[in-house]
Coordinates of C-alpha atoms in Angstrom, one line a residue:
M1 CA 12.6 -2.3 -24.2
A2 CA 12.3 -4.0 -20.9
G3 CA 13.0 -7.8 -20.8
K4 CA 14.1 -7.8 -24.5
R5 CA 17.2 -7.1 -26.5
R6 CA 17.8 -6.9 -30.2
V7 CA 20.3 -9.3 -31.6
E8 CA 21.8 -9.4 -35.1
L9 CA 22.7 -12.7 -36.7
G10 CA 24.0 -12.1 -40.2
R11 CA 21.1 -10.5 -42.1
R12 CA 18.4 -12.0 -40.0
R13 CA 16.8 -9.8 -37.4
F14 CA 14.8 -11.2 -34.5
I15 CA 13.9 -10.3 -30.9
R16 CA 15.1 -12.3 -28.0
V17 CA 12.5 -12.7 -25.2
A18 CA 13.9 -12.8 -21.7
G19 CA 10.9 -14.3 -20.0
G20 CA 8.4 -16.1 -22.2
T21 CA 5.7 -16.0 -19.5
V22 CA 2.5 -14.0 -20.0
A23 CA -1.1 -14.3 -19.0
G24 CA -2.4 -17.8 -19.4
A25 CA -5.7 -19.1 -20.5
A26 CA -7.7 -22.1 -19.4
V27 CA -7.4 -25.4 -21.3
V28 CA -10.2 -27.9 -21.5
G29 CA -9.5 -30.5 -18.9
G30 CA -7.5 -28.3 -16.6
G31 CA -4.1 -26.5 -16.8
T32 CA -3.0 -23.4 -18.5
F33 CA -1.1 -22.4 -21.6
T34 CA 1.1 -19.4 -22.0
A35 CA 0.0 -17.1 -24.8
L36 CA 2.6 -15.5 -27.1
A37 CA 2.1 -11.8 -26.7
T38 CA 2.2 -9.4 -29.6
G39 CA 5.4 -7.4 -29.5
E40 CA 7.6 -10.4 -28.7
L41 CA 8.0 -11.1 -32.4
D42 CA 9.6 -9.2 -35.2
G43 CA 7.6 -7.8 -38.1
S44 CA 9.2 -9.7 -41.0
S45 CA 12.0 -12.3 -40.7
P46 CA 11.9 -14.6 -43.8
D47 CA 13.7 -17.8 -44.0
L48 CA 16.9 -17.5 -46.0
L49 CA 15.7 -19.7 -48.9
D50 CA 18.2 -20.7 -51.4
G51 CA 17.1 -21.3 -55.0
I52 CA 13.4 -21.0 -54.5
P53 CA 11.1 -17.9 -54.5
R54 CA 9.5 -16.9 -51.2
S55 CA 6.1 -16.6 -53.0
L56 CA 6.3 -20.4 -53.7
V57 CA 7.2 -21.4 -50.2
L58 CA 5.0 -18.9 -48.3
S59 CA 1.8 -19.4 -50.3
L60 CA -0.7 -22.3 -50.6
P61 CA -2.8 -23.5 -53.5
E62 CA -6.4 -22.8 -53.1
A63 CA -7.3 -26.5 -52.6
G64 CA -5.5 -28.7 -50.2
G65 CA -5.4 -32.4 -49.7
S66 CA -7.5 -34.3 -47.2
D67 CA -6.8 -37.4 -45.2
P68 CA -9.4 -39.8 -46.5
V69 CA -10.8 -42.5 -44.3
P70 CA -9.7 -45.9 -45.7
P71 CA -12.3 -48.5 -46.7
L72 CA -13.3 -50.7 -43.9
P73 CA -11.2 -53.9 -43.7
D74 CA -12.7 -57.3 -44.5
Q75 CA -12.6 -59.2 -41.3
L76 CA -12.4 -62.5 -43.1
G77 CA -10.5 -61.3 -46.2
E78 CA -7.2 -63.1 -45.5
G79 CA -8.7 -66.2 -44.0
V80 CA -10.2 -69.4 -45.3
M81 CA -14.0 -69.8 -44.9
S82 CA -15.8 -73.2 -45.2
A83 CA -19.1 -74.8 -44.4
P84 CA -19.6 -76.0 -40.9
S85 CA -19.3 -79.7 -40.1
P86 CA -22.5 -81.8 -40.8
G87 CA -24.7 -81.8 -37.7
T88 CA -23.4 -78.5 -36.4
R89 CA -26.0 -76.9 -34.2
I90 CA -26.1 -73.2 -33.3
P91 CA -28.3 -72.5 -30.3
F92 CA -30.2 -69.5 -31.7
T93 CA -32.6 -68.0 -29.2
G94 CA -35.1 -66.4 -31.4
G95 CA -38.6 -65.5 -30.1
T96 CA -39.9 -62.3 -28.6
V97 CA -37.6 -60.1 -26.6
D98 CA -38.7 -59.0 -23.1
P99 CA -36.9 -55.7 -22.5
Q100 CA -37.4 -55.9 -18.7
T101 CA -35.9 -59.3 -18.5
V102 CA -32.9 -58.2 -20.5
E103 CA -32.3 -55.1 -18.3
D104 CA -32.5 -57.2 -15.2
S105 CA -29.9 -59.6 -16.5
I106 CA -27.2 -57.0 -17.0
P107 CA -24.3 -57.8 -14.5
T108 CA -23.8 -55.2 -11.8
T109 CA -20.1 -55.8 -11.3
L110 CA -17.0 -56.0 -13.6
P111 CA -15.9 -59.5 -14.7
F112 CA -12.5 -59.0 -13.1
E113 CA -10.1 -56.2 -12.0
F114 CA -8.0 -54.6 -14.7
K115 CA -5.7 -51.6 -15.2
T116 CA -7.4 -48.2 -15.6
S117 CA -6.2 -44.6 -15.8
G118 CA -9.2 -42.5 -14.9
Y119 CA -10.1 -41.6 -18.5
R120 CA -13.5 -39.9 -18.9
I121 CA -15.7 -39.7 -22.0
D122 CA -16.5 -36.4 -23.8
T123 CA -20.2 -36.7 -24.1
E124 CA -20.5 -33.4 -26.0
L125 CA -18.5 -34.3 -29.1
P126 CA -19.6 -32.5 -32.3
E127 CA -21.6 -34.8 -34.5
Y128 CA -18.9 -35.4 -37.1
M129 CA -16.5 -36.6 -34.4
R130 CA -18.7 -39.3 -33.0
P131 CA -18.2 -43.0 -33.8
W132 CA -19.0 -44.2 -37.3
R133 CA -20.0 -40.7 -38.6
D134 CA -17.1 -40.8 -41.0
R135 CA -18.3 -44.0 -42.7
P136 CA -21.5 -43.4 -44.6
T137 CA -22.8 -46.1 -46.9
T138 CA -22.9 -44.6 -50.4
W139 CA -26.1 -44.6 -52.4
S140 CA -24.3 -46.7 -55.0
N141 CA -23.6 -49.4 -52.4
V142 CA -27.0 -49.5 -50.7
S143 CA -27.7 -52.8 -52.5
P144 CA -24.3 -54.4 -52.8
N145 CA -23.6 -57.4 -55.1
T146 CA -19.9 -58.3 -55.2
E147 CA -17.9 -61.5 -55.2
N148 CA -18.0 -61.5 -51.3
V149 CA -21.2 -59.7 -50.3
Y150 CA -24.8 -59.5 -51.6
L151 CA -28.3 -59.0 -50.2
D152 CA -30.6 -61.9 -49.5
A153 CA -34.4 -61.8 -50.0
E154 CA -34.8 -59.9 -46.7
G155 CA -32.3 -57.2 -47.6
V156 CA -29.6 -58.6 -45.2
I157 CA -26.0 -58.8 -46.3
Q158 CA -24.6 -62.2 -46.8
Y159 CA -20.9 -63.0 -46.9
R160 CA -19.6 -65.6 -49.4
P161 CA -16.0 -66.7 -50.2
D162 CA -16.7 -66.5 -54.0
W163 CA -19.4 -66.0 -56.6
D164 CA -20.3 -69.7 -56.7
T165 CA -20.7 -70.4 -53.0
P166 CA -23.8 -69.6 -50.9
G167 CA -23.4 -66.9 -48.4
Y168 CA -23.7 -66.8 -44.6
D169 CA -24.6 -64.3 -42.0
Q170 CA -21.4 -62.4 -40.9
P171 CA -22.1 -60.2 -38.0
V172 CA -19.3 -57.6 -38.5
T173 CA -20.2 -57.1 -42.1
Q174 CA -23.9 -56.7 -41.3
I175 CA -23.2 -54.3 -38.4
Q176 CA -20.8 -52.1 -40.3
F177 CA -23.2 -51.9 -43.3
A178 CA -26.0 -50.9 -41.0
L179 CA -24.0 -48.3 -39.2
G180 CA -23.0 -46.8 -42.5
C181 CA -26.7 -46.7 -43.5
I182 CA -27.6 -44.9 -40.3
T183 CA -25.0 -42.2 -41.0
S184 CA -26.3 -41.8 -44.5
Y185 CA -29.9 -41.6 -43.1
R186 CA -28.8 -38.7 -40.9
N187 CA -27.0 -36.9 -43.7
T188 CA -29.4 -37.1 -46.6
T189 CA -32.5 -35.0 -47.1
D190 CA -33.9 -37.1 -50.0
P191 CA -37.0 -38.9 -48.6
E192 CA -36.6 -41.9 -50.9
R193 CA -33.0 -42.4 -49.9
K194 CA -33.7 -41.9 -46.2
T195 CA -36.4 -44.6 -46.4
L196 CA -34.1 -47.1 -48.0
F197 CA -31.1 -46.4 -45.7
L198 CA -33.3 -46.9 -42.7
K199 CA -34.8 -50.0 -44.1
R200 CA -31.4 -51.5 -44.7
A201 CA -30.3 -50.7 -41.1
R202 CA -33.5 -52.2 -39.6
S203 CA -33.0 -55.4 -41.7
Q204 CA -29.5 -55.9 -40.4
A205 CA -30.6 -55.3 -36.8
K206 CA -33.5 -57.7 -37.1
R207 CA -31.3 -60.5 -38.4
L208 CA -28.9 -60.0 -35.5
I209 CA -31.7 -60.1 -33.0
D210 CA -33.4 -63.1 -34.6
K211 CA -30.1 -65.1 -34.7
R212 CA -28.8 -64.1 -31.3
V213 CA -27.6 -66.6 -28.8
E214 CA -28.5 -65.9 -25.2
A215 CA -26.0 -67.4 -22.8
R216 CA -24.6 -66.4 -19.4
G217 CA -27.3 -63.6 -19.2
A218 CA -26.0 -61.9 -22.3
W219 CA -26.5 -61.7 -26.1
Y220 CA -23.9 -63.1 -28.5
F221 CA -23.9 -63.0 -32.3
P222 CA -22.7 -66.3 -33.8
Y223 CA -20.5 -66.8 -36.8
P224 CA -22.3 -69.8 -38.5
F225 CA -19.3 -71.1 -40.5
D226 CA -15.8 -72.5 -40.0
W227 CA -12.9 -70.2 -40.5
Y228 CA -9.1 -70.0 -40.0
H229 CA -6.3 -67.6 -40.7
P230 CA -3.3 -69.3 -42.4
E231 CA -0.8 -66.8 -41.1
H232 CA -2.1 -66.3 -37.5
S233 CA -1.6 -69.4 -35.3
G234 CA -4.5 -70.0 -33.0
V235 CA -7.0 -68.2 -35.2
S236 CA -9.0 -71.3 -36.1
Y237 CA -12.7 -71.6 -35.4
K238 CA -15.5 -74.1 -35.8
A239 CA -19.1 -72.8 -35.9
P240 CA -20.5 -71.3 -33.8
W241 CA -17.8 -68.8 -32.8
Y242 CA -17.9 -65.3 -31.5
S243 CA -16.0 -62.0 -31.9
G244 CA -15.6 -59.2 -29.4
M245 CA -15.4 -56.8 -32.4
A246 CA -18.9 -57.8 -33.4
Q247 CA -20.2 -57.6 -29.8
G248 CA -18.9 -54.0 -29.4
E249 CA -20.0 -52.8 -32.8
A250 CA -23.4 -54.3 -32.3
I251 CA -23.8 -52.0 -29.2
S252 CA -23.2 -49.0 -31.4
L253 CA -25.7 -50.2 -34.0
F254 CA -28.5 -50.8 -31.5
I255 CA -27.8 -47.5 -29.6
Q256 CA -27.6 -45.4 -32.8
L257 CA -30.8 -47.0 -34.2
S258 CA -32.6 -46.2 -31.0
Q259 CA -31.7 -42.5 -31.4
L260 CA -33.2 -42.0 -34.9
D261 CA -36.4 -40.1 -35.4
G262 CA -37.8 -42.4 -38.1
I263 CA -38.4 -45.4 -35.8
T264 CA -41.4 -46.3 -33.7
E265 CA -41.4 -46.3 -29.9
E266 CA -41.8 -50.1 -30.0
E267 CA -38.6 -50.4 -32.1
R268 CA -36.8 -47.9 -29.8
T269 CA -37.6 -50.1 -26.8
L270 CA -36.4 -53.2 -28.7
Y271 CA -33.1 -51.7 -29.8
K272 CA -32.4 -50.4 -26.3
A273 CA -33.0 -53.9 -24.9
A274 CA -30.7 -55.3 -27.6
A275 CA -28.0 -52.9 -26.6
D276 CA -28.4 -53.9 -23.0
G277 CA -28.2 -57.6 -23.8
T278 CA -25.1 -57.1 -25.9
F279 CA -23.4 -54.9 -23.4
A280 CA -23.8 -57.7 -20.8
S281 CA -21.5 -59.8 -23.0
L282 CA -18.6 -57.4 -22.2
L283 CA -19.2 -58.0 -18.5
R284 CA -18.7 -61.7 -18.8
G285 CA -15.1 -62.9 -18.4
D286 CA -13.3 -65.9 -19.9
N287 CA -14.2 -68.3 -17.0
A288 CA -16.9 -69.9 -19.0
K289 CA -18.1 -70.0 -22.7
P290 CA -18.9 -68.1 -24.8
W291 CA -16.6 -65.2 -24.0
V292 CA -15.0 -62.3 -25.8
V293 CA -13.4 -60.3 -22.9
N294 CA -10.3 -61.3 -20.9
K295 CA -7.2 -59.7 -19.4
D296 CA -3.5 -60.5 -20.1
K297 CA -0.9 -61.6 -17.6
N298 CA 0.0 -57.9 -16.9
G299 CA -3.6 -57.1 -15.9
Y300 CA -4.7 -55.3 -19.1
L301 CA -8.3 -55.6 -20.4
W302 CA -8.8 -56.9 -23.9
I303 CA -11.9 -57.2 -26.0
Q304 CA -10.8 -60.0 -28.3
E305 CA -11.7 -59.8 -31.9
Y306 CA -10.4 -63.4 -32.1
P307 CA -10.7 -65.0 -28.7
G308 CA -8.3 -67.9 -28.0
A309 CA -9.3 -71.5 -27.5
T310 CA -8.5 -71.3 -23.8
A311 CA -9.0 -68.7 -21.1
G312 CA -6.4 -66.0 -21.0
T313 CA -5.5 -66.3 -24.7
G314 CA -6.4 -64.5 -27.9
D315 CA -5.0 -62.7 -30.9
Y316 CA -4.9 -59.3 -29.2
T317 CA -5.9 -57.5 -32.4
F318 CA -5.6 -53.7 -32.2
N319 CA -8.1 -52.4 -34.7
G320 CA -10.9 -54.8 -33.6
M321 CA -10.4 -53.8 -30.0
I322 CA -10.8 -50.1 -30.7
F323 CA -13.8 -50.6 -33.0
A324 CA -15.4 -52.6 -30.2
T325 CA -14.5 -49.8 -27.7
F326 CA -16.6 -47.4 -29.7
G327 CA -19.6 -49.4 -28.6
L328 CA -18.8 -48.6 -25.0
W329 CA -18.6 -44.9 -25.9
D330 CA -22.1 -45.0 -27.5
Y331 CA -23.5 -47.0 -24.6
Y332 CA -22.2 -44.7 -21.9
V333 CA -23.3 -41.6 -23.7
A334 CA -26.8 -43.0 -24.0
T335 CA -27.1 -44.6 -20.6
G336 CA -24.5 -43.1 -18.2
N337 CA -23.7 -46.7 -17.1
E338 CA -20.6 -46.5 -14.9
L339 CA -19.5 -50.0 -15.7
A340 CA -19.4 -49.1 -19.4
L341 CA -17.2 -46.1 -18.5
K342 CA -14.9 -48.4 -16.4
L343 CA -14.6 -50.9 -19.3
Y344 CA -13.9 -48.0 -21.7
D345 CA -11.2 -46.6 -19.3
G346 CA -9.6 -50.1 -19.2
A347 CA -9.7 -50.6 -23.0
V348 CA -8.1 -47.2 -23.9
T349 CA -5.5 -47.7 -21.1
T350 CA -4.6 -50.9 -22.8
M351 CA -4.3 -49.2 -26.2
R352 CA -2.2 -46.4 -24.8
D353 CA 0.2 -48.7 -23.0
H354 CA 0.5 -51.1 -25.9
F355 CA 1.3 -48.5 -28.5
L356 CA 4.9 -49.4 -28.7
R357 CA 3.8 -53.0 -29.5
L358 CA 1.6 -51.7 -32.2
R359 CA 4.1 -49.2 -33.7
Q360 CA 7.0 -50.1 -36.0
A361 CA 9.2 -46.9 -36.2
K362 CA 9.3 -45.4 -39.7
W363 CA 7.3 -48.2 -41.2
L364 CA 3.9 -49.9 -41.1
S365 CA 2.3 -50.7 -37.7
Y366 CA 1.5 -54.2 -36.5
Y367 CA -1.9 -55.8 -36.9
C368 CA -2.0 -57.6 -33.5
H369 CA 0.0 -58.1 -30.3
T370 CA 0.4 -61.8 -30.7
H371 CA 1.8 -62.2 -34.3
R372 CA 3.2 -58.7 -34.9
V373 CA 2.5 -58.8 -38.7
P374 CA 2.9 -55.4 -40.4
T375 CA 0.1 -54.6 -42.8
K376 CA -0.4 -51.7 -45.1
G377 CA -4.2 -52.3 -45.0
Y378 CA -4.5 -51.6 -41.3
H379 CA -2.0 -48.8 -40.7
Q380 CA -4.2 -46.0 -41.8
H381 CA -7.0 -47.5 -39.7
H382 CA -4.8 -47.2 -36.7
I383 CA -4.2 -43.5 -37.5
N384 CA -7.9 -42.9 -37.8
L385 CA -8.8 -44.9 -34.6
F386 CA -6.2 -43.2 -32.4
R387 CA -7.5 -39.8 -33.7
Q388 CA -10.9 -40.8 -32.5
L389 CA -9.6 -42.0 -29.1
H390 CA -8.1 -38.5 -28.7
W391 CA -11.5 -36.9 -29.5
Q392 CA -13.4 -39.2 -27.2
T393 CA -11.1 -38.8 -24.2
G394 CA -9.6 -35.4 -24.8
S395 CA -6.1 -36.9 -24.0
P396 CA -3.2 -35.5 -26.0
V397 CA -1.4 -38.8 -25.6
F398 CA -3.6 -40.4 -28.3
A399 CA -3.2 -37.4 -30.5
H400 CA 0.6 -37.7 -30.2
Q401 CA 0.4 -41.4 -31.0
Q402 CA -1.7 -40.7 -34.0
D403 CA 0.9 -38.1 -35.2
T404 CA 3.7 -40.6 -34.7
L405 CA 1.9 -43.1 -36.9
I406 CA 1.4 -40.5 -39.6
N407 CA 5.1 -39.7 -39.5
D408 CA 6.0 -43.4 -39.6
Y409 CA 4.0 -44.2 -42.8
P410 CA 1.7 -41.4 -44.0
N411 CA -1.5 -42.2 -46.0
A412 CA -0.3 -43.4 -49.4
L413 CA -3.6 -43.0 -51.2
P414 CA -3.4 -41.0 -54.4
L415 CA -2.8 -37.3 -54.0
P416 CA -5.6 -35.0 -55.1
K417 CA -5.7 -34.3 -58.8
G418 CA -3.4 -31.3 -59.7
S419 CA -0.9 -31.9 -56.8
V420 CA 2.5 -30.6 -57.6
A421 CA 6.0 -30.7 -55.9
A422 CA 8.1 -27.6 -55.9
F423 CA 11.8 -27.9 -56.8
A424 CA 14.4 -25.3 -55.9
A425 CA 17.0 -24.3 -58.5
G426 CA 19.9 -26.6 -58.5
T427 CA 20.7 -30.3 -58.8
H428 CA 18.3 -33.1 -57.6
T429 CA 18.5 -36.9 -57.5
L430 CA 15.6 -38.9 -58.9
Y431 CA 15.1 -42.6 -58.2
K432 CA 13.6 -45.4 -60.1
L433 CA 12.1 -47.8 -57.6
K434 CA 10.5 -51.2 -57.9
T435 CA 6.8 -50.2 -57.2
A436 CA 5.1 -50.6 -60.6
G437 CA 2.2 -52.9 -60.3
A438 CA 1.9 -52.6 -56.5
P439 CA -1.5 -51.1 -55.4
L440 CA -1.4 -47.3 -55.9
Y441 CA 2.3 -47.6 -56.4
G442 CA 2.5 -48.6 -52.8
W443 CA 4.7 -51.0 -50.9
S444 CA 4.7 -54.6 -51.9
P445 CA 6.3 -57.3 -49.7
S446 CA 7.8 -58.9 -52.8
M447 CA 9.3 -55.7 -54.2
H448 CA 10.6 -53.9 -51.0
D449 CA 10.9 -50.7 -53.0
A450 CA 14.1 -51.9 -54.5
Q451 CA 16.2 -49.3 -56.2
L452 CA 16.5 -49.8 -59.9
G453 CA 18.3 -46.7 -61.0
T454 CA 19.1 -43.0 -60.3
K455 CA 19.2 -39.9 -62.3
K456 CA 20.7 -36.4 -61.6
V457 CA 18.6 -33.4 -62.9
T458 CA 19.6 -29.8 -62.8
F459 CA 17.2 -26.8 -62.9
S460 CA 18.5 -23.3 -63.6
R461 CA 15.5 -21.9 -61.8
A462 CA 12.8 -23.1 -59.4
T463 CA 10.2 -25.3 -61.0
Q464 CA 7.3 -27.6 -60.3
A465 CA 6.3 -31.1 -61.3
P466 CA 3.0 -33.0 -61.1
V467 CA 3.0 -35.8 -58.4
D468 CA 0.4 -38.4 -57.6
V469 CA 1.8 -40.3 -54.6
R470 CA 3.5 -39.3 -51.3
R471 CA 4.7 -42.1 -49.1
R472 CA 7.5 -43.5 -47.1
I473 CA 9.9 -45.7 -49.1
E474 CA 11.1 -48.8 -47.3
G475 CA 14.3 -48.0 -45.4
R476 CA 14.2 -44.4 -46.6
G477 CA 12.3 -41.2 -46.0
I478 CA 9.2 -39.7 -47.6
Y479 CA 9.2 -39.6 -51.4
Y480 CA 7.0 -38.3 -54.2
R481 CA 6.2 -40.1 -57.4
I482 CA 6.3 -37.8 -60.5
S483 CA 3.2 -38.5 -62.6
A484 CA 3.8 -36.7 -65.9
G485 CA 6.4 -35.2 -68.1
A486 CA 10.0 -36.2 -68.9
Y487 CA 10.5 -37.7 -65.4
A488 CA 7.1 -39.6 -65.1
G489 CA 7.5 -42.7 -62.9
W490 CA 10.6 -41.4 -61.1
W491 CA 10.6 -40.7 -57.3
V492 CA 12.2 -37.8 -55.5
G493 CA 12.8 -37.4 -51.8
E494 CA 10.9 -34.8 -49.7
Y495 CA 13.5 -32.3 -48.5
Y496 CA 12.2 -28.9 -47.4
P497 CA 12.8 -26.3 -48.9
K498 CA 14.5 -27.9 -51.8
V499 CA 11.7 -30.3 -52.7
F500 CA 8.2 -30.1 -51.2
L501 CA 4.6 -31.0 -51.9
R502 CA 2.6 -27.7 -52.2
G503 CA -0.5 -27.3 -50.2
V504 CA -2.0 -28.7 -47.0
H505 CA -2.1 -32.5 -46.7
L506 CA -3.1 -35.0 -44.1
P507 CA -4.8 -32.4 -41.9
T508 CA -6.1 -33.4 -38.5
T509 CA -8.2 -31.5 -36.0
Y510 CA -7.7 -31.7 -32.3
R511 CA -10.4 -31.5 -29.6
P512 CA -9.5 -30.1 -27.1
Q513 CA -6.7 -27.9 -28.4
R514 CA -3.3 -29.1 -27.6
T515 CA -0.2 -27.3 -26.3
A516 CA 2.9 -26.4 -28.3
T517 CA 6.1 -25.6 -26.5
F518 CA 8.7 -23.2 -27.9
P519 CA 12.0 -24.4 -26.4
P520 CA 14.5 -21.9 -24.9
N521 CA 17.2 -20.3 -27.0
V522 CA 16.0 -21.7 -30.3
S523 CA 15.1 -19.3 -33.2
I524 CA 11.9 -20.5 -34.9
T525 CA 10.2 -19.0 -37.9
C526 CA 6.5 -19.3 -38.2
I527 CA 4.4 -18.7 -41.3
K528 CA 1.0 -17.2 -42.1
F529 CA 0.5 -18.5 -45.6
G530 CA -0.9 -16.4 -48.4
S531 CA -3.3 -17.7 -51.0
D532 CA -2.2 -19.2 -54.2
G533 CA 0.5 -16.9 -55.6
T534 CA 0.3 -14.5 -52.8
T535 CA 3.3 -14.3 -50.5
G536 CA 2.5 -14.9 -46.8
T537 CA 4.2 -13.4 -43.8
T538 CA 6.8 -14.8 -41.4
K539 CA 7.6 -14.2 -37.7
T540 CA 10.6 -15.4 -35.9
V541 CA 10.7 -15.9 -32.1
K542 CA 13.4 -16.9 -29.7
F543 CA 12.7 -17.3 -25.9
A544 CA 15.2 -17.4 -23.1
K545 CA 12.8 -19.8 -21.3
S546 CA 10.2 -22.3 -22.6
S547 CA 6.9 -20.7 -23.8
N548 CA 3.7 -22.4 -24.6
A549 CA 0.9 -21.7 -27.1
P550 CA -2.3 -23.6 -28.0
F551 CA -2.8 -25.2 -31.4
D552 CA -5.9 -26.8 -33.0
R553 CA -4.6 -28.5 -36.1
R554 CA -1.7 -30.3 -37.6
A555 CA -0.9 -31.0 -41.2
I556 CA 1.8 -31.4 -43.8
V557 CA 2.0 -27.9 -45.0
N558 CA 4.3 -27.3 -48.0
G559 CA 6.2 -30.4 -47.2
R560 CA 6.6 -30.0 -43.4
P561 CA 4.7 -31.2 -40.4
M562 CA 3.3 -28.0 -38.9
V563 CA 0.8 -26.9 -36.2
H564 CA -1.7 -24.1 -36.3
I565 CA -1.4 -21.6 -33.4
T566 CA -4.6 -20.1 -32.1
A567 CA -3.7 -17.5 -29.5
G568 CA -1.2 -14.7 -28.8
G569 CA 1.0 -12.9 -31.3
L570 CA 1.2 -16.0 -33.4
T571 CA -2.5 -16.5 -33.9
G572 CA -3.2 -17.8 -37.3
Y573 CA 0.5 -18.8 -37.9
W574 CA 1.8 -22.3 -38.6
A575 CA 4.8 -23.4 -36.5
P576 CA 7.1 -26.2 -37.6
A577 CA 6.6 -29.4 -35.6
G578 CA 9.9 -30.7 -34.4
P579 CA 11.6 -27.4 -33.4
V580 CA 8.2 -26.7 -31.7
L581 CA 7.5 -29.5 -29.2
T582 CA 4.0 -30.9 -28.8
D583 CA 2.3 -32.4 -25.7
G584 CA 1.2 -36.0 -25.2
H585 CA 4.6 -37.6 -25.2

């Protein structure tokens, strides 16, 4: 057997590979990966599991868990809203739009020089990977009426601080509602629903256009109320004020409306002009007012969700910046404008290089660069937003950053109904934690997951227990909350293969595929899982030199982060992330 030799280690048999280099295959964006060839792997090398049946470890339930998109955050939710001062005047432009005049007003140069990296935009993304396609407005919410939002007589969302106070136009709320209606319009086949979804989107766009402020050769969408954030110094505004988040999202709204088949050609021309006018606002720096774009002292571009009172300042909010950047993606795909690509390149470069300012290792990420306040409500948004940056750019760096955030604090939303954790035979420690009353048994800043008690339990054979939450406990690892039976309300730590959540959870798809590296002289067992109750197969590989393989997915599979291999002798197998290294670091 040339280039190979058999090695015996106890009762485990595997094949040592001397080389690890075989014919490569092209990777999107350049480069090659090394495919693992059939014959370099043994036929059956099970993990030596202690106290748990192989059929439990090597099979998956028929239904796996998803990684749901969190509800959109309320831009004003943690702030204080009030009526503007008497006599406040907002210079609404109003009137008829001249598309040619708007087009002629678009700046032809960048507002200033900033750091870029040469990122390109994938203009051929599948529909479901494109911006805002993951956020349809539900039919039950097409006519909202809650404490904070309701529809006025023209079908436009108004934002109010409480039930008893009149509402105001709030650009981000209107834009996001309209974008959700556009996605639902695309997805539904019911004529009645399509009509109403499109009507709602048109109404929001009309209000934005009617209430626009034209200044500096660009369109801006004013906030007509006073507002401040009690925890974020410097975030205090008197009407009218402006947000880069609204400016960027408005570009997405106008571009996506212009692409629908249910609008007239006159409307299409109007929406394209509105996108042009709004795009121009991202080409105006902070050397005059109004402004929403600046650069920091290190030369990084920022689209400021909350611009500062003076040039060169702002809150440097992460999620608002990325949501605004999606407007540049939409605009470039629709127009091919190279300045939009340059701004996009600068914006994603900023996000890439500020990741360590956003991240808090093994805990919730920070909301903004200025105040570094960790917040559970935005951490999952960061995961989802970095995933989309990976899709849009094809860069594995953003994919790796997304994976890192998942590891730090995975989505703590309730697990799918019927989720169970497998327990190996033996003794386990359960924990009573101070979480009762916190949303979804999540983390509370007043409780800090304080330990209230422990309990030792011993099982004579492997067993399973229903669980409803999987999340990181403050200062600890990943834990499950037992939801029924004698130990309901107790938590147990994830510890493969002694305790693990059965099934596929928090899956993510990569485009393009990424590269996994099998390090030299490390024995790694990969699994092709069987269906529920059916034992899968394992293969163990060990290379004398590093060897690469492509993978298209990552998920928590039976309690372990794993990647799905798509070529060579491991095609269809899941390899454990950790022992197998992934690109993008």
